[in-house]
Each structure stands twice: as structure tokens, then as C-alpha cells.
Short mmCIF file of C-alpha atoms in Angstrom, two decimals:
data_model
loop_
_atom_site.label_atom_id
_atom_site.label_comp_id
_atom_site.label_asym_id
_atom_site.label_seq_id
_atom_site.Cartn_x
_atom_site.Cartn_y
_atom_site.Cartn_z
CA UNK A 10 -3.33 5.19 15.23
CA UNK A 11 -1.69 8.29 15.24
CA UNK A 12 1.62 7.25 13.17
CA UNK A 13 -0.99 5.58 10.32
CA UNK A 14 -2.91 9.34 10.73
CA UNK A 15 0.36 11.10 10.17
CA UNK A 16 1.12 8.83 7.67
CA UNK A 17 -2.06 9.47 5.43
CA UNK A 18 -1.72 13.29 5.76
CA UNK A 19 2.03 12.55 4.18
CA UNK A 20 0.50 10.70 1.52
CA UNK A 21 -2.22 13.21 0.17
CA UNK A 22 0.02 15.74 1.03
CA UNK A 23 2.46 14.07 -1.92
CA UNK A 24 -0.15 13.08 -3.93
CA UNK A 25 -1.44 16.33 -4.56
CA UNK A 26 1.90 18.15 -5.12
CA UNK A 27 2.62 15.37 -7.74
CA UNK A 28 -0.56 15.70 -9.28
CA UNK A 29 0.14 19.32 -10.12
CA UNK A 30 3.33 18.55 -11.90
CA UNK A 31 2.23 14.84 -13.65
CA UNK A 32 -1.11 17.06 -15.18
CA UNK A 33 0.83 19.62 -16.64
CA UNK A 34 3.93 16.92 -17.74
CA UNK A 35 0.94 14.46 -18.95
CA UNK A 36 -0.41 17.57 -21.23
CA UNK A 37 2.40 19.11 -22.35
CA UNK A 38 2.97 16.08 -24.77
CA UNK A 39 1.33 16.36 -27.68
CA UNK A 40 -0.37 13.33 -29.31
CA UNK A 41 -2.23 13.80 -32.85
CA UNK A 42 -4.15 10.26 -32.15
CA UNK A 43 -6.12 12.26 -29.68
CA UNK A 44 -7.69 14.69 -31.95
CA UNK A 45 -10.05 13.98 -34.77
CA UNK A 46 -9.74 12.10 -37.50
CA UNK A 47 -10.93 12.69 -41.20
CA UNK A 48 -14.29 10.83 -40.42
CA UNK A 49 -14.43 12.58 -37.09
CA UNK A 50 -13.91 10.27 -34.97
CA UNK A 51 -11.52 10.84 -31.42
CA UNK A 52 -9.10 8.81 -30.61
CA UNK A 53 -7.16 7.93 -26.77
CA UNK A 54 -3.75 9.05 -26.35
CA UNK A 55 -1.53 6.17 -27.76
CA UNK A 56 0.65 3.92 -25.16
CA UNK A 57 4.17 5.61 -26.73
CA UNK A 58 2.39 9.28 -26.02
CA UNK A 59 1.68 8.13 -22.75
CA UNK A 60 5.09 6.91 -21.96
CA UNK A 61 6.79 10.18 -23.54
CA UNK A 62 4.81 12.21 -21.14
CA UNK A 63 5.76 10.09 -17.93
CA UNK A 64 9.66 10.93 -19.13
CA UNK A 65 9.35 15.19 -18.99
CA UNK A 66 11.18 16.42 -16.06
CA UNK A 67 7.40 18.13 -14.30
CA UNK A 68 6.16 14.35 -14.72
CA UNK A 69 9.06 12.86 -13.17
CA UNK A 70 9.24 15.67 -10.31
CA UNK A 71 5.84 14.31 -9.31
CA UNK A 72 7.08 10.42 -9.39
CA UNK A 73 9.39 11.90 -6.53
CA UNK A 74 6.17 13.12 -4.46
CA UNK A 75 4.38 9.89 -5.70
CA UNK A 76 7.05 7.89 -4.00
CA UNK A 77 6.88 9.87 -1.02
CA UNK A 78 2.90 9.45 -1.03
CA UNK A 79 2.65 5.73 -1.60
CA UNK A 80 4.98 5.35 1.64
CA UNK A 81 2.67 7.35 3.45
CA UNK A 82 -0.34 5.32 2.10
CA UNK A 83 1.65 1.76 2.09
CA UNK A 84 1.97 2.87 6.05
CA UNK A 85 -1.58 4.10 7.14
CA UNK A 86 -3.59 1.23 5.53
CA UNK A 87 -1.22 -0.86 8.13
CA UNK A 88 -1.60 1.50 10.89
CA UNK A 89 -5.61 2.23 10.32
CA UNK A 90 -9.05 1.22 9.04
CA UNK A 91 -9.16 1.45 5.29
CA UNK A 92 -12.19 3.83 5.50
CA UNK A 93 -10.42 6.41 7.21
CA UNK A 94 -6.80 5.93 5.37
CA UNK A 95 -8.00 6.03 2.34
CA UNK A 96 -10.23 9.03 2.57
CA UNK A 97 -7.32 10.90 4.47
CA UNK A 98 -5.50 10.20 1.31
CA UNK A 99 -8.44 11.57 -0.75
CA UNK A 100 -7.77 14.69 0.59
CA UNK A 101 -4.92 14.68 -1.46
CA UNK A 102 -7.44 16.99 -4.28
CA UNK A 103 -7.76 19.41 -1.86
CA UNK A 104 -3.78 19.84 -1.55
CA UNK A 105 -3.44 20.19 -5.06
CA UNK A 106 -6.48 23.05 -5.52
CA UNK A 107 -5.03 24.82 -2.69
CA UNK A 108 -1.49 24.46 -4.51
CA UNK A 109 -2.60 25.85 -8.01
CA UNK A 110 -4.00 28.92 -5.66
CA UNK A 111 -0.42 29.75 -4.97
CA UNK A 112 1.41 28.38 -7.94
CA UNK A 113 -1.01 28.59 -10.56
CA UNK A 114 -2.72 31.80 -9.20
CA UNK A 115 -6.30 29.83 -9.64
CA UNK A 116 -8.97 31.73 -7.18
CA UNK A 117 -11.08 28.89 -5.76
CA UNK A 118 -15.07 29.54 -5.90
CA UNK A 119 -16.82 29.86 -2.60
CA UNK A 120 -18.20 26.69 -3.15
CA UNK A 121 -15.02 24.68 -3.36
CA UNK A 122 -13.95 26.81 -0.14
CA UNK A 123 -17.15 25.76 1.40
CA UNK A 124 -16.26 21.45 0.15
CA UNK A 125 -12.87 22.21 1.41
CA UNK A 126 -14.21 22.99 4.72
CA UNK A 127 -16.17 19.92 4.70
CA UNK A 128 -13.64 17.78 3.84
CA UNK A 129 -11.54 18.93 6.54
CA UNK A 130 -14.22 18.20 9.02
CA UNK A 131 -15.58 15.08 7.56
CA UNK A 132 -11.99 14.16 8.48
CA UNK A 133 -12.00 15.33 11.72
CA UNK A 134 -14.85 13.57 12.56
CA UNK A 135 -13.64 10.14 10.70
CA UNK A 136 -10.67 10.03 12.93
CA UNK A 137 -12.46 10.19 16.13
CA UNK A 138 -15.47 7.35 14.73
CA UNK A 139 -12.54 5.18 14.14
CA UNK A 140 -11.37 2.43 16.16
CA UNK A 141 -8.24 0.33 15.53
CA UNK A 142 -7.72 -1.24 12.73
CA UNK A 143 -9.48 -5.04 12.39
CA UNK A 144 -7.63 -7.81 12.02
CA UNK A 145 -10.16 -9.92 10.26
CA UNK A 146 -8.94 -13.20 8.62
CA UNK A 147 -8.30 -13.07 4.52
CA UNK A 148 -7.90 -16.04 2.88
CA UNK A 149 -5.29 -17.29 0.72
CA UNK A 150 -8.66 -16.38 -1.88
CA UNK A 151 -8.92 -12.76 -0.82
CA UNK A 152 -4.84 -12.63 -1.92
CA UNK A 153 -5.24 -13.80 -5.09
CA UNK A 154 -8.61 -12.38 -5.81
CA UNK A 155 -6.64 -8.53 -5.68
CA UNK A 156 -4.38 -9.83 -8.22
CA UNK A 157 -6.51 -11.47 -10.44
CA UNK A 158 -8.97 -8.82 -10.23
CA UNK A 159 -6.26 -6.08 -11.03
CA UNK A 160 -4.83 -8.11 -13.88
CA UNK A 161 -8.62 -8.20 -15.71
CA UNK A 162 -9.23 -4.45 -14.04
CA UNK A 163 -5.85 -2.99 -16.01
CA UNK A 164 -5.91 -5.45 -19.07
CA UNK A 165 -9.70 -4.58 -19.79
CA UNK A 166 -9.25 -1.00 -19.01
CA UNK A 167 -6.71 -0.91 -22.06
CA UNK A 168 -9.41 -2.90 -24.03
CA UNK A 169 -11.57 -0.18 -23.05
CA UNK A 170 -9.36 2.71 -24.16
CA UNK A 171 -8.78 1.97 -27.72
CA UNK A 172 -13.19 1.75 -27.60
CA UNK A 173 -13.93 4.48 -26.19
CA UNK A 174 -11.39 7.05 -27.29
CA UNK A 175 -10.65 10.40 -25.93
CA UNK A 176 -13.60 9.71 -23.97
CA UNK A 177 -12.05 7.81 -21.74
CA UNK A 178 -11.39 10.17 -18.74
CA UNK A 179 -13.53 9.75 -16.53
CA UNK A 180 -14.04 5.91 -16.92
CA UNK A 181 -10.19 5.82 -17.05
CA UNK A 182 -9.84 7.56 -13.82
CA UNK A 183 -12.85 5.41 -12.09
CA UNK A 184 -11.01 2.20 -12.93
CA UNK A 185 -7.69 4.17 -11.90
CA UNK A 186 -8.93 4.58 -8.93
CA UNK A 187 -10.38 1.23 -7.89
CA UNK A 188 -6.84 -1.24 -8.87
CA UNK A 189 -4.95 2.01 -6.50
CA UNK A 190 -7.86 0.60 -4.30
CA UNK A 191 -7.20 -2.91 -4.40
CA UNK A 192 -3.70 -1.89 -4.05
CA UNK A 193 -4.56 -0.45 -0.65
CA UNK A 194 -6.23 -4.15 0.36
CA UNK A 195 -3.24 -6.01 -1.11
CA UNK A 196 -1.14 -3.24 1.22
CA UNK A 197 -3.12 -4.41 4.22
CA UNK A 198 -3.36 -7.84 3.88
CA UNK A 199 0.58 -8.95 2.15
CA UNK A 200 2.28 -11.44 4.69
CA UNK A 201 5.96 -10.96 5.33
CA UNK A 202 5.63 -7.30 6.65
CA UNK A 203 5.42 -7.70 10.40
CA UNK A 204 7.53 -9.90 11.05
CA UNK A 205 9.80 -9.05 7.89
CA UNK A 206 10.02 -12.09 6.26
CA UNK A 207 11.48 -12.32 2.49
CA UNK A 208 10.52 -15.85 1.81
CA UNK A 209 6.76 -14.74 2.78
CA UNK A 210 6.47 -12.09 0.60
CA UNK A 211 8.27 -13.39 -2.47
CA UNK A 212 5.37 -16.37 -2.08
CA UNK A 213 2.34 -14.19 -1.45
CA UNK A 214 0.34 -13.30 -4.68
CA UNK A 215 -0.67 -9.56 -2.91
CA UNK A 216 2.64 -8.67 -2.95
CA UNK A 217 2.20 -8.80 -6.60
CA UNK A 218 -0.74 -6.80 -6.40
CA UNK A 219 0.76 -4.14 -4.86
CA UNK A 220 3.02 -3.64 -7.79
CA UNK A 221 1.05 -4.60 -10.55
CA UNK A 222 -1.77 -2.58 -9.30
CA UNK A 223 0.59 0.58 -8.29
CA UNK A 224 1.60 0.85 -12.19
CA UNK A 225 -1.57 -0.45 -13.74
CA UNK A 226 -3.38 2.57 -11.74
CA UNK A 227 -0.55 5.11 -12.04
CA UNK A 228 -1.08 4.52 -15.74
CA UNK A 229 -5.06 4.51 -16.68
CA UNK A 230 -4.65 7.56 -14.32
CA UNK A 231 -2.10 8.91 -16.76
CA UNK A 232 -4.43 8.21 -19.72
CA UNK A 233 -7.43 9.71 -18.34
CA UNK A 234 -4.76 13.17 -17.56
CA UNK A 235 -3.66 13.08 -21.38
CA UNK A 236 -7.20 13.42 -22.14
CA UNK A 237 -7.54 17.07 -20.75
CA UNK A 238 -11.13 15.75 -18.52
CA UNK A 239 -7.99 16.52 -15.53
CA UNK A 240 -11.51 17.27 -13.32
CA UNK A 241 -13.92 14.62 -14.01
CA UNK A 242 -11.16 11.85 -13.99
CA UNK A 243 -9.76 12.78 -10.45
CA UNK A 244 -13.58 12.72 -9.18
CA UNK A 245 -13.85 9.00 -10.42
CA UNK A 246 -10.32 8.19 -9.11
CA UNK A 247 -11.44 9.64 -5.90
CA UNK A 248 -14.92 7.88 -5.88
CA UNK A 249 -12.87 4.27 -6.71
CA UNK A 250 -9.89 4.25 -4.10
CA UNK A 251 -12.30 5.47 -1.29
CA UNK A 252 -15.46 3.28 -1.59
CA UNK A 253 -13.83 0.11 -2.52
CA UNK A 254 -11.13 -0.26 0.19
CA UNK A 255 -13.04 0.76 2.35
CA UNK A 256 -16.37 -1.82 2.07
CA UNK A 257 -13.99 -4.53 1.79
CA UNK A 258 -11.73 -3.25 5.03
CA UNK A 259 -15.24 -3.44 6.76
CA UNK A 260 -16.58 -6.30 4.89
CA UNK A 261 -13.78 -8.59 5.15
CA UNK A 262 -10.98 -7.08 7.20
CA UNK A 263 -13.09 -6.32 10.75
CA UNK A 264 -12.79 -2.59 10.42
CA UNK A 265 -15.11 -0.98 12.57
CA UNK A 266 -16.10 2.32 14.27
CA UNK A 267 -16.26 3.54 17.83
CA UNK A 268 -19.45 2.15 19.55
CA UNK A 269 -22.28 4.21 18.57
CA UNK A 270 -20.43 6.06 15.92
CA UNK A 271 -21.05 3.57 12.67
CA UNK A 272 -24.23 6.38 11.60
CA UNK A 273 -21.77 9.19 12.23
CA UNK A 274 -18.85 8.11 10.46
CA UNK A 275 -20.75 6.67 7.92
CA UNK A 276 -22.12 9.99 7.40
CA UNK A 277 -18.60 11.74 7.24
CA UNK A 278 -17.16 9.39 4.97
CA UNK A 279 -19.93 10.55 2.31
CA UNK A 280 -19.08 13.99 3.09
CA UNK A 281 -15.49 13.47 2.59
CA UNK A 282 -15.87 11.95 -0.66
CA UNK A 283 -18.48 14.31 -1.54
CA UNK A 284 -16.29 16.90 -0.83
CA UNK A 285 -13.49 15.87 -2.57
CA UNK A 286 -15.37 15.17 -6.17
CA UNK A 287 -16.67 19.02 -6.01
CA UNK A 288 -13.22 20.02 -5.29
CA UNK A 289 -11.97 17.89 -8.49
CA UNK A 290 -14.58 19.78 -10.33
CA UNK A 291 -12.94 23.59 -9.74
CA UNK A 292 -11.06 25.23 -12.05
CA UNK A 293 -8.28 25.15 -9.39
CA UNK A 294 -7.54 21.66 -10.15
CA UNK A 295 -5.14 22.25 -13.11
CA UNK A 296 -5.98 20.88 -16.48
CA UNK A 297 -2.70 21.41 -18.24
#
């Protein structure tokens, strides 16, 4: 348990240091289809916007850090429940309001010092609640159920953007975060990991997932970011990669808690998230 631990502190430690650099790469693009038209209407940033701001050097900085965070999370939802890898990786908000502190000279409120606290705790408290990791059985369904749902999740999410318009943040970042989420099941459940087998993986629809829904995700995130709503699209991204991975990992995947401790950890995982969304709402999380 302690490598998949280790592991999730990696990944929200990368996360939030590439979140820094993708938000101010994302906005430094400038794209006239997101301001107002002659009839006053908004419009969402347009897919070749979108694509020129993944190609500045700040936004590709943070792909490095992405990388180094989706080891880190490819490795704790293996090593540990869902619930607690997943909210470890949560964490990664707090990394990145504590890093505009220092690089963006932000001064957090007393109330995001007071959710940072919690966060950390809520943590704390997750990691002793949790027992191994389950080992439930998923079948063949369940793997082709994460890439269905992904495929409609990221194709409808686009059908959703040219509705909705600049708009789109928050619901971008919500449906963001649930494909990374079903990314993190696909992650758990993908034969051909251990034991290494090519022929298994090559023939398992999750191992699909995990790539489809790694880019589908990286790129509503990217929408909602280009929107300037940095704050209210992290909360939702936060609120979808926690919640759904984890039901499911208890749900489906045997997950559980120390005996006695389901109320407790249950308890600290709302904290946690809680925690997180009123740290995505400071003005320390940078909007570009």
C-alpha cells in the first residue's frame, strides 16, 4: 500500500505543477470565437484554438509533469482502493494553489488555508480507513462499458460545446473529470499488466479506454481552461474523477475500508473533496 500511496502523492504532485503551466499556455492563445458576436451571442474556443494552445512551450512543459502524474496515478489505482487513489490525486489543486503562492505571488485566504488543512487530514485519515485494494471480479461488460461510455462521454461533450458556448467550463471540466475517472477503472481493471502480457492487452477493450479516455479528458479539460472559469472547471473535474472511481471501485471492484472505519472514511472522503473544490475556488488557482 505504501508504493500505490507514494505513487498518488507523485501524481498530484505533477498534476498540479502542470496545471500551472497548461492554464496559463491554454490562455495565452487567443481565440476571437470565444468572445461575442454581433448578436451577442458567446461562442467555445474552436478545436484549432485548442490545439494551438496545447503546442506553446508553458503547455507542453506541463505535458512533461502530466506524464510524470499519470504514472503515478496509472500505479496507485493498481496498488490501492480507488477511493483513496483518486482523492490523493485530488490533492493535486492544493499543489498548484500552494505553487502560484510562490510563483505567482497569490496570498491564499484563510479559508483556503483552513480547506488545505482539511484536505491534508481528510487524507491522513483515508489512508489509515483503507484496506487493500479488492480484487472483485469485472466482467468482460465492465471492460467495454469504460470504453463505450468514454466514447459517448467525449463525443457528446463536443456536441455539448458548440451548444453551450463559452459557458462550457464548468460542465466541460465535470465531464473532464469523470472519462479521467473511468480512465482510473479501465487502469485498474486492463488484463496483461501483472503478468505482462502483450497479446492480453492488445485484446482488452480497457486498454483502449485508458487512452481514449486519457486524451478525451486531457482535452474537454483544455476547453473548459480556454474558457477563463480556470476555478469552477477544476472543482467539477475534481468532483468527477473522485466520486465516480471511487463508487464503482467499491461497487464493483471489492474496495473496502478497515473494519469499523466505512462511517469514518466515508466521512473524510467528503472532506477531501470538499476541500479540494474550495481550494479550486481561490484566487490562488491561476486563471491565466
Amino acid at each position: 500500500m505504501i508504493i500505490g500511496i507514494v505513487a498518488a502523492v507523485v501524481a498530484a504532485l505533477g498534476y498540479g505543477t502542470a496545471s500551472v503551466l497548461q492554464a496559463r499556455g491554454a490562455q495565452s492563445v487567443a481565440d476571437p470565437t470565444v468572445d461575442t458576436d454581433e448578436s451577442g451571442q458567446s461562442h467555445a474556443p474552436s478545436l484549432r484554438s485548442t490545439v494551438t494552445a496545447m503546442l506553446t512551450v508553458s503547455f507542453l512543459a506541463g505535458l512533461v509533469f502530466d506524464g510524470i502524474g499519470f504514472v503515478g496515478n496509472l500505479v496507485a489505482a493498481r496498488e490501492i482502493p480507488l477511493f483513496l487513489a483518486q482523492t490523493i490525486v485530488s490533492a493535486n489543486l492544493v499543489v498548484t494553489a500552494i505553487l502560484a503562492t510562490v510563483i505567482l505571488h497569490v496570498r491564499l485566504r484563510t479559508r483556503d488555508q483552513v480547506a488545505i488543512a482539511v484536505v491534508i487530514v481528510a487524507l491522513v485519515v483515508l489512508a489509515l480507513a483503507s484496506a487493500d485494494e479488492g480484487h472483485g471480479h469485472d466482467g468482460a461488460w465492465l471492460h467495454w462499458t469504460v470504453l463505450i461510455l468514454g466514447i459517448v462521454l467525449i463525443v457528446g461533450g463536443q456536441a455539448i460545446v458548440g451548444v453551450m458556448g463559452a459557458r462550457i467550463a464548468v460542465v466541460a471540466g465535470l465531464l473532464g473529470g469523470v472519462v479521467f475517472g473511468l480512465m482510473a477503472v479501465a487502469v485498474r481493471i486492463v488484463h496483461g499488466i501483472d503478468p505482462f502480457s502483450v497479446g492480453d492487452l492488445l485484446t482488452d477493450p480497457a486498454a483502449y479506454a485508458i487512452v481514449l479516455c486519457g486524451v478525451g479528458g486531457f482535452y474537454l479539460f483544455t476547453v473548459a481552461l480556454q474558457t477563463g472559469s480556470v476555478n469552477g472547471a477544476a472543482a467539477a473535474l475534481v468532483v468527477g474523477e473522485t466520486v465516480v472511481p471511487g463508487a464503482v471501485g467499491i461497487a464493483l471492484l471489492g474496495d473496502t475500508t478497515r473494519a469499523g472505519w466505512g462511517p469514518v472514511a466515508a466521512i473524510a472522503f467528503v472532506a477531501a473533496v470538499a476541500g479540494a473544490v474550495t481550494v479550486a475556488s481561490s484566487p490562488a488557482v491561476p486563471q491565466g
